[in-house]
PDB file of C-alpha atoms in Angstrom:
ATOM      1  CA  MET A   1      -0.120  76.964 127.354  1.00 96.00           C
ATOM      2  CA  TYR A   2       0.072  73.071 127.942  1.00 98.00           C
ATOM      3  CA  LYS A   3      -0.529  71.368 124.760  1.00 97.00           C
ATOM      4  CA  TYR A   4      -1.241  67.656 126.350  1.00 98.00           C
ATOM      5  CA  VAL A   5      -4.149  67.696 128.779  1.00 98.00           C
ATOM      6  CA  PHE A   6      -4.399  64.189 130.683  1.00 98.00           C
ATOM      7  CA  LEU A   7      -7.697  64.232 132.418  1.00 98.00           C
ATOM      8  CA  ASP A   8      -8.412  61.834 135.538  1.00 98.00           C
ATOM      9  CA  LEU A   9     -12.178  60.536 135.041  1.00 97.00           C
ATOM     10  CA  ASP A  10     -14.003  59.830 138.477  1.00 96.00           C
ATOM     11  CA  GLY A  11     -14.072  63.178 140.554  1.00 95.00           C
ATOM     12  CA  THR A  12     -12.189  65.227 137.893  1.00 97.00           C
ATOM     13  CA  ILE A  13     -14.753  64.805 134.517  1.00 98.00           C
ATOM     14  CA  THR A  14     -17.493  62.760 136.129  1.00 97.00           C
ATOM     15  CA  GLU A  15     -19.371  63.003 139.500  1.00 97.00           C
ATOM     16  CA  PRO A  16     -19.199  59.004 139.889  1.00 96.00           C
ATOM     17  CA  GLU A  17     -20.467  59.022 143.546  1.00 96.00           C
ATOM     18  CA  GLU A  18     -23.942  57.190 143.199  1.00 97.00           C
ATOM     19  CA  GLY A  19     -22.198  54.394 140.742  1.00 97.00           C
ATOM     20  CA  ILE A  20     -19.229  53.558 142.628  1.00 97.00           C
ATOM     21  CA  ILE A  21     -20.489  54.005 146.281  1.00 98.00           C
ATOM     22  CA  ASN A  22     -23.695  51.584 145.335  1.00 98.00           C
ATOM     23  CA  GLY A  23     -21.510  49.250 143.796  1.00 98.00           C
ATOM     24  CA  VAL A  24     -18.769  49.042 146.637  1.00 98.00           C
ATOM     25  CA  LEU A  25     -22.103  48.526 149.056  1.00 98.00           C
ATOM     26  CA  TYR A  26     -22.826  45.369 146.613  1.00 98.00           C
ATOM     27  CA  ALA A  27     -19.548  43.898 147.014  1.00 98.00           C
ATOM     28  CA  LEU A  28     -19.108  44.246 150.783  1.00 98.00           C
ATOM     29  CA  SER A  29     -22.625  42.947 151.209  1.00 97.00           C
ATOM     30  CA  LYS A  30     -21.608  39.841 149.853  1.00 97.00           C
ATOM     31  CA  PHE A  31     -19.247  39.385 153.086  1.00 97.00           C
ATOM     32  CA  GLU A  32     -22.120  40.450 155.175  1.00 97.00           C
ATOM     33  CA  ILE A  33     -20.498  43.985 156.069  1.00 97.00           C
ATOM     34  CA  THR A  34     -22.965  46.643 156.426  1.00 95.00           C
ATOM     35  CA  VAL A  35     -22.424  50.450 156.230  1.00 96.00           C
ATOM     36  CA  GLU A  36     -24.616  53.057 157.617  1.00 94.00           C
ATOM     37  CA  ASP A  37     -23.110  56.116 156.179  1.00 97.00           C
ATOM     38  CA  ARG A  38     -22.351  55.814 152.346  1.00 96.00           C
ATOM     39  CA  THR A  39     -20.118  59.329 152.992  1.00 96.00           C
ATOM     40  CA  THR A  40     -17.609  56.816 154.677  1.00 96.00           C
ATOM     41  CA  LEU A  41     -17.190  54.904 151.581  1.00 97.00           C
ATOM     42  CA  TYR A  42     -15.692  58.132 149.424  1.00 95.00           C
ATOM     43  CA  PRO A  43     -12.276  57.353 149.745  1.00 94.00           C
ATOM     44  CA  TYR A  44     -12.957  54.353 147.311  1.00 95.00           C
ATOM     45  CA  ILE A  45     -13.356  57.109 144.741  1.00 92.00           C
ATOM     46  CA  GLY A  46     -10.062  57.262 142.989  1.00 83.00           C
ATOM     47  CA  PRO A  47      -7.711  54.366 144.182  1.00 85.00           C
ATOM     48  CA  PRO A  48      -7.455  50.843 142.726  1.00 86.00           C
ATOM     49  CA  LEU A  49     -10.541  48.959 144.392  1.00 93.00           C
ATOM     50  CA  ARG A  50      -8.710  45.865 145.468  1.00 92.00           C
ATOM     51  CA  ASP A  51      -6.550  48.163 147.296  1.00 93.00           C
ATOM     52  CA  SER A  52      -9.161  50.136 149.129  1.00 96.00           C
ATOM     53  CA  PHE A  53     -11.097  46.793 149.871  1.00 98.00           C
ATOM     54  CA  ARG A  54      -8.108  45.718 151.611  1.00 97.00           C
ATOM     55  CA  GLU A  55      -7.291  48.991 153.351  1.00 96.00           C
ATOM     56  CA  PHE A  56     -10.708  50.220 154.556  1.00 97.00           C
ATOM     57  CA  HIS A  57     -12.339  47.084 155.199  1.00 97.00           C
ATOM     58  CA  GLY A  58      -9.688  44.473 156.038  1.00 96.00           C
ATOM     59  CA  LEU A  59     -10.186  42.127 152.847  1.00 97.00           C
ATOM     60  CA  SER A  60      -7.350  39.544 152.557  1.00 97.00           C
ATOM     61  CA  GLU A  61      -5.767  39.704 149.234  1.00 96.00           C
ATOM     62  CA  GLU A  62      -7.967  36.923 147.986  1.00 97.00           C
ATOM     63  CA  GLU A  63     -11.004  38.229 149.380  1.00 98.00           C
ATOM     64  CA  ALA A  64     -10.340  41.916 147.854  1.00 97.00           C
ATOM     65  CA  GLU A  65      -9.884  40.439 144.378  1.00 96.00           C
ATOM     66  CA  GLN A  66     -13.567  38.649 144.879  1.00 98.00           C
ATOM     67  CA  ALA A  67     -14.884  41.937 145.856  1.00 98.00           C
ATOM     68  CA  VAL A  68     -13.694  43.396 142.925  1.00 96.00           C
ATOM     69  CA  LEU A  69     -15.671  40.859 140.974  1.00 97.00           C
ATOM     70  CA  TYR A  70     -18.750  41.452 142.867  1.00 98.00           C
ATOM     71  CA  TYR A  71     -18.119  45.348 142.262  1.00 98.00           C
ATOM     72  CA  ARG A  72     -18.030  44.754 138.534  1.00 96.00           C
ATOM     73  CA  GLU A  73     -21.118  42.648 138.690  1.00 97.00           C
ATOM     74  CA  TYR A  74     -23.089  45.732 139.793  1.00 97.00           C
ATOM     75  CA  TYR A  75     -21.132  48.335 138.063  1.00 96.00           C
ATOM     76  CA  SER A  76     -21.006  46.842 134.455  1.00 95.00           C
ATOM     77  CA  THR A  77     -24.904  46.930 134.345  1.00 94.00           C
ATOM     78  CA  ARG A  78     -26.044  49.469 136.045  1.00 96.00           C
ATOM     79  CA  GLY A  79     -23.084  51.688 137.957  1.00 96.00           C
ATOM     80  CA  ILE A  80     -21.971  52.973 134.447  1.00 95.00           C
ATOM     81  CA  TYR A  81     -24.787  54.738 134.113  1.00 95.00           C
ATOM     82  CA  GLN A  82     -25.013  56.523 137.586  1.00 96.00           C
ATOM     83  CA  ASN A  83     -22.673  58.923 136.486  1.00 95.00           C
ATOM     84  CA  GLY A  84     -22.857  63.051 135.923  1.00 96.00           C
ATOM     85  CA  ILE A  85     -20.741  65.709 134.391  1.00 98.00           C
ATOM     86  CA  MET A  86     -18.844  67.663 136.587  1.00 98.00           C
ATOM     87  CA  PRO A  87     -20.019  71.384 136.528  1.00 97.00           C
ATOM     88  CA  GLY A  88     -18.530  73.415 133.801  1.00 98.00           C
ATOM     89  CA  MET A  89     -16.350  70.583 132.513  1.00 98.00           C
ATOM     90  CA  GLU A  90     -17.978  70.406 129.154  1.00 98.00           C
ATOM     91  CA  ALA A  91     -17.624  73.703 128.436  1.00 98.00           C
ATOM     92  CA  ALA A  92     -14.033  73.640 129.413  1.00 98.00           C
ATOM     93  CA  PHE A  93     -13.304  70.774 127.164  1.00 98.00           C
ATOM     94  CA  GLN A  94     -14.740  73.240 124.053  1.00 98.00           C
ATOM     95  CA  THR A  95     -12.589  76.063 125.039  1.00 98.00           C
ATOM     96  CA  LEU A  96      -9.379  74.102 125.354  1.00 98.00           C
ATOM     97  CA  GLN A  97      -9.931  72.297 122.196  1.00 97.00           C
ATOM     98  CA  GLU A  98     -10.791  75.833 120.414  1.00 97.00           C
ATOM     99  CA  ARG A  99      -7.358  76.947 121.782  1.00 97.00           C
ATOM    100  CA  GLY A 100      -5.723  74.018 120.318  1.00 97.00           C
ATOM    101  CA  CYS A 101      -5.388  71.679 123.182  1.00 98.00           C
ATOM    102  CA  HIS A 102      -5.331  67.775 122.648  1.00 98.00           C
ATOM    103  CA  LEU A 103      -7.290  66.080 125.540  1.00 98.00           C
ATOM    104  CA  TYR A 104      -6.759  62.663 126.771  1.00 98.00           C
ATOM    105  CA  VAL A 105      -8.375  60.569 129.528  1.00 98.00           C
ATOM    106  CA  ALA A 106      -5.788  58.857 131.680  1.00 98.00           C
ATOM    107  CA  THR A 107      -8.041  57.059 134.391  1.00 96.00           C
ATOM    108  CA  SER A 108      -7.425  54.231 136.865  1.00 92.00           C
ATOM    109  CA  LYS A 109     -10.921  52.826 135.980  1.00 93.00           C
ATOM    110  CA  PRO A 110     -11.190  49.962 133.532  1.00 94.00           C
ATOM    111  CA  GLU A 111     -10.699  51.388 129.822  1.00 97.00           C
ATOM    112  CA  LEU A 112     -13.619  49.810 128.895  1.00 96.00           C
ATOM    113  CA  TYR A 113     -15.894  51.194 131.638  1.00 95.00           C
ATOM    114  CA  ALA A 114     -14.134  54.658 130.965  1.00 97.00           C
ATOM    115  CA  LYS A 115     -15.201  54.519 127.367  1.00 97.00           C
ATOM    116  CA  GLN A 116     -18.642  53.375 127.837  1.00 96.00           C
ATOM    117  CA  ILE A 117     -19.319  56.308 130.610  1.00 97.00           C
ATOM    118  CA  LEU A 118     -18.069  59.055 128.087  1.00 98.00           C
ATOM    119  CA  GLU A 119     -19.760  57.575 125.453  1.00 97.00           C
ATOM    120  CA  HIS A 120     -23.023  57.496 127.410  1.00 96.00           C
ATOM    121  CA  LEU A 121     -22.473  61.114 128.177  1.00 97.00           C
ATOM    122  CA  LYS A 122     -21.434  62.222 124.829  1.00 98.00           C
ATOM    123  CA  LEU A 123     -18.285  63.440 126.072  1.00 98.00           C
ATOM    124  CA  ASP A 124     -16.207  60.965 124.057  1.00 98.00           C
ATOM    125  CA  GLY A 125     -15.583  62.977 120.980  1.00 97.00           C
ATOM    126  CA  TYR A 126     -13.536  65.451 122.674  1.00 98.00           C
ATOM    127  CA  PHE A 127     -10.923  62.962 123.747  1.00 98.00           C
ATOM    128  CA  ASP A 128      -7.812  61.868 121.321  1.00 98.00           C
ATOM    129  CA  ILE A 129      -7.173  59.035 123.538  1.00 98.00           C
ATOM    130  CA  ILE A 130      -9.082  57.010 126.198  1.00 98.00           C
ATOM    131  CA  ALA A 131      -6.761  55.211 128.446  1.00 98.00           C
ATOM    132  CA  GLY A 132      -7.496  53.317 131.606  1.00 97.00           C
ATOM    133  CA  SER A 133      -6.712  50.229 133.457  1.00 95.00           C
ATOM    134  CA  THR A 134      -7.180  46.630 132.471  1.00 95.00           C
ATOM    135  CA  PHE A 135      -8.862  44.047 133.880  1.00 92.00           C
ATOM    136  CA  ASP A 136      -5.880  41.505 134.182  1.00 89.00           C
ATOM    137  CA  LYS A 137      -4.019  43.919 136.209  1.00 85.00           C
ATOM    138  CA  SER A 138      -1.341  44.234 133.920  1.00 91.00           C
ATOM    139  CA  ARG A 139      -2.011  48.068 133.906  1.00 94.00           C
ATOM    140  CA  ASP A 140      -3.588  48.996 137.257  1.00 87.00           C
ATOM    141  CA  THR A 141      -1.615  52.032 138.775  1.00 92.00           C
ATOM    142  CA  LYS A 142      -2.021  55.655 137.149  1.00 95.00           C
ATOM    143  CA  ALA A 143       1.667  55.554 136.320  1.00 97.00           C
ATOM    144  CA  ALA A 144       1.248  52.493 134.167  1.00 97.00           C
ATOM    145  CA  VAL A 145      -1.792  54.214 132.331  1.00 97.00           C
ATOM    146  CA  ILE A 146      -0.056  57.571 131.955  1.00 98.00           C
ATOM    147  CA  GLU A 147       3.089  55.325 130.351  1.00 98.00           C
ATOM    148  CA  TYR A 148       0.771  53.554 128.237  1.00 97.00           C
ATOM    149  CA  LEU A 149      -0.971  56.968 127.240  1.00 98.00           C
ATOM    150  CA  LEU A 150       2.455  58.757 126.401  1.00 98.00           C
ATOM    151  CA  ALA A 151       3.433  55.442 123.955  1.00 97.00           C
ATOM    152  CA  GLY A 152      -0.249  56.214 122.181  1.00 96.00           C
ATOM    153  CA  ILE A 153       0.759  59.775 121.692  1.00 97.00           C
ATOM    154  CA  ALA A 154       4.084  59.100 120.371  1.00 95.00           C
ATOM    155  CA  ALA A 155       2.906  56.216 117.926  1.00 94.00           C
ATOM    156  CA  ASP A 156       0.243  59.023 116.613  1.00 88.00           C
ATOM    157  CA  GLN A 157       2.196  62.238 116.746  1.00 88.00           C
ATOM    158  CA  GLY A 158       5.992  61.330 118.069  1.00 91.00           C
ATOM    159  CA  LYS A 159       7.344  61.849 121.194  1.00 92.00           C
ATOM    160  CA  PRO A 160       5.840  64.584 123.184  1.00 94.00           C
ATOM    161  CA  SER A 161       8.042  66.978 125.649  1.00 96.00           C
ATOM    162  CA  MET A 162       6.716  66.213 129.007  1.00 97.00           C
ATOM    163  CA  ASP A 163       6.951  70.525 129.562  1.00 97.00           C
ATOM    164  CA  ASP A 164       3.853  70.372 127.214  1.00 97.00           C
ATOM    165  CA  ILE A 165       1.815  67.939 129.318  1.00 98.00           C
ATOM    166  CA  ILE A 166      -0.362  69.005 132.280  1.00 98.00           C
ATOM    167  CA  MET A 167      -2.082  66.211 134.260  1.00 98.00           C
ATOM    168  CA  VAL A 168      -5.609  67.123 136.001  1.00 98.00           C
ATOM    169  CA  GLY A 169      -6.910  64.864 138.503  1.00 98.00           C
ATOM    170  CA  ASP A 170      -8.930  65.099 141.976  1.00 96.00           C
ATOM    171  CA  ARG A 171      -6.609  62.874 143.857  1.00 95.00           C
ATOM    172  CA  GLU A 172      -2.980  62.412 145.238  1.00 95.00           C
ATOM    173  CA  PHE A 173      -2.388  59.256 143.167  1.00 94.00           C
ATOM    174  CA  ASP A 174      -2.679  61.872 140.036  1.00 96.00           C
ATOM    175  CA  VAL A 175       0.190  63.958 140.892  1.00 97.00           C
ATOM    176  CA  ILE A 176       2.031  60.690 142.168  1.00 97.00           C
ATOM    177  CA  GLY A 177       1.567  58.919 138.554  1.00 97.00           C
ATOM    178  CA  ALA A 178       2.383  62.111 136.707  1.00 98.00           C
ATOM    179  CA  ARG A 179       5.386  62.728 138.974  1.00 97.00           C
ATOM    180  CA  ALA A 180       7.118  59.443 137.729  1.00 97.00           C
ATOM    181  CA  PHE A 181       7.382  61.180 134.283  1.00 97.00           C
ATOM    182  CA  GLY A 182       8.037  64.444 135.207  1.00 97.00           C
ATOM    183  CA  ILE A 183       4.573  66.186 134.550  1.00 98.00           C
ATOM    184  CA  GLU A 184       3.053  68.569 136.606  1.00 97.00           C
ATOM    185  CA  THR A 185      -0.419  68.397 138.105  1.00 98.00           C
ATOM    186  CA  ILE A 186      -3.618  70.646 138.512  1.00 98.00           C
ATOM    187  CA  GLY A 187      -5.456  69.487 141.818  1.00 98.00           C
ATOM    188  CA  VAL A 188      -9.065  70.222 141.111  1.00 98.00           C
ATOM    189  CA  LEU A 189     -10.721  70.603 144.788  1.00 97.00           C
ATOM    190  CA  PHE A 190     -14.288  70.137 143.387  1.00 96.00           C
ATOM    191  CA  GLY A 191     -13.551  66.037 143.137  1.00 95.00           C
ATOM    192  CA  TYR A 192     -12.953  63.725 146.267  1.00 94.00           C
ATOM    193  CA  GLY A 193      -9.569  64.740 147.070  1.00 92.00           C
ATOM    194  CA  SER A 194      -8.425  67.648 149.374  1.00 94.00           C
ATOM    195  CA  LYS A 195      -6.341  71.011 149.654  1.00 96.00           C
ATOM    196  CA  GLU A 196      -4.542  68.959 152.404  1.00 97.00           C
ATOM    197  CA  GLU A 197      -3.883  66.051 150.310  1.00 96.00           C
ATOM    198  CA  PHE A 198      -2.377  68.094 147.295  1.00 97.00           C
ATOM    199  CA  GLU A 199      -0.097  69.823 149.882  1.00 96.00           C
ATOM    200  CA  ALA A 200       1.043  66.639 151.452  1.00 96.00           C
ATOM    201  CA  CYS A 201       2.271  65.614 147.912  1.00 95.00           C
ATOM    202  CA  ASP A 202       3.570  68.875 146.621  1.00 95.00           C
ATOM    203  CA  CYS A 203       1.076  69.530 143.895  1.00 96.00           C
ATOM    204  CA  ARG A 204       1.965  72.630 141.832  1.00 94.00           C
ATOM    205  CA  TYR A 205      -1.257  73.943 141.117  1.00 98.00           C
ATOM    206  CA  LEU A 206      -4.859  73.867 142.641  1.00 98.00           C
ATOM    207  CA  ALA A 207      -8.018  74.933 140.771  1.00 98.00           C
ATOM    208  CA  GLU A 208     -11.098  75.540 142.770  1.00 97.00           C
ATOM    209  CA  ASN A 209     -13.532  74.677 139.802  1.00 98.00           C
ATOM    210  CA  ALA A 210     -13.386  74.239 135.640  1.00 98.00           C
ATOM    211  CA  GLU A 211     -12.442  77.869 134.869  1.00 98.00           C
ATOM    212  CA  GLU A 212      -9.448  78.060 137.074  1.00 98.00           C
ATOM    213  CA  MET A 213      -8.248  74.661 135.561  1.00 98.00           C
ATOM    214  CA  VAL A 214      -8.703  76.107 132.060  1.00 98.00           C
ATOM    215  CA  GLN A 215      -6.741  79.615 133.125  1.00 98.00           C
ATOM    216  CA  ILE A 216      -3.964  77.390 134.342  1.00 98.00           C
ATOM    217  CA  ILE A 217      -3.594  75.249 131.064  1.00 98.00           C
ATOM    218  CA  LEU A 218      -3.953  78.345 128.962  1.00 98.00           C
ATOM    219  CA  ARG A 219      -1.323  80.096 130.950  1.00 90.00           C
TER     220      ARG A 219
END
């Protein structure tokens, strides 16, 4: 059994499509960029936004930073409430806690937003620590968030063994970030990644649903 369970937020714990895509559309509109099919923006869900604005819409570094600020104008007041809970996840949290697992959030989303979302969905009580990125870019990669989370656990309980930790996420960024610390990963296939994406980055475990995720954690 894995004692410490790190969970990504968007696409793993929550269904974030409406809020994130609406925020991206709002930001792109400021640059007079229109998008006919909102599903083409799904790759924005997961990685840091400033990277996505540059990669997917060719914005310069300066423009991408401004786009993030526009995005936050929308997201901080409306988008954070346009979230749902992924099927079966709350029941999974209850089962894992009953079996003695400690649950944590490790997200590239700003920590303030992550806490507000989980509080709004009444899920915040399941997590010992909710760790996210910072607005000043000092902690804006998944690896940096995991490092910060590990330090928080060490301060509270002592340094954990990496063999006791599993990272759960829906994109390759979760796998890559966890691997930097020798942490195994469960790639969930109900989010915004794909089986091919996880196979390409050698993710050890795959879960089709929350029940399979729980089985792997409690192996």
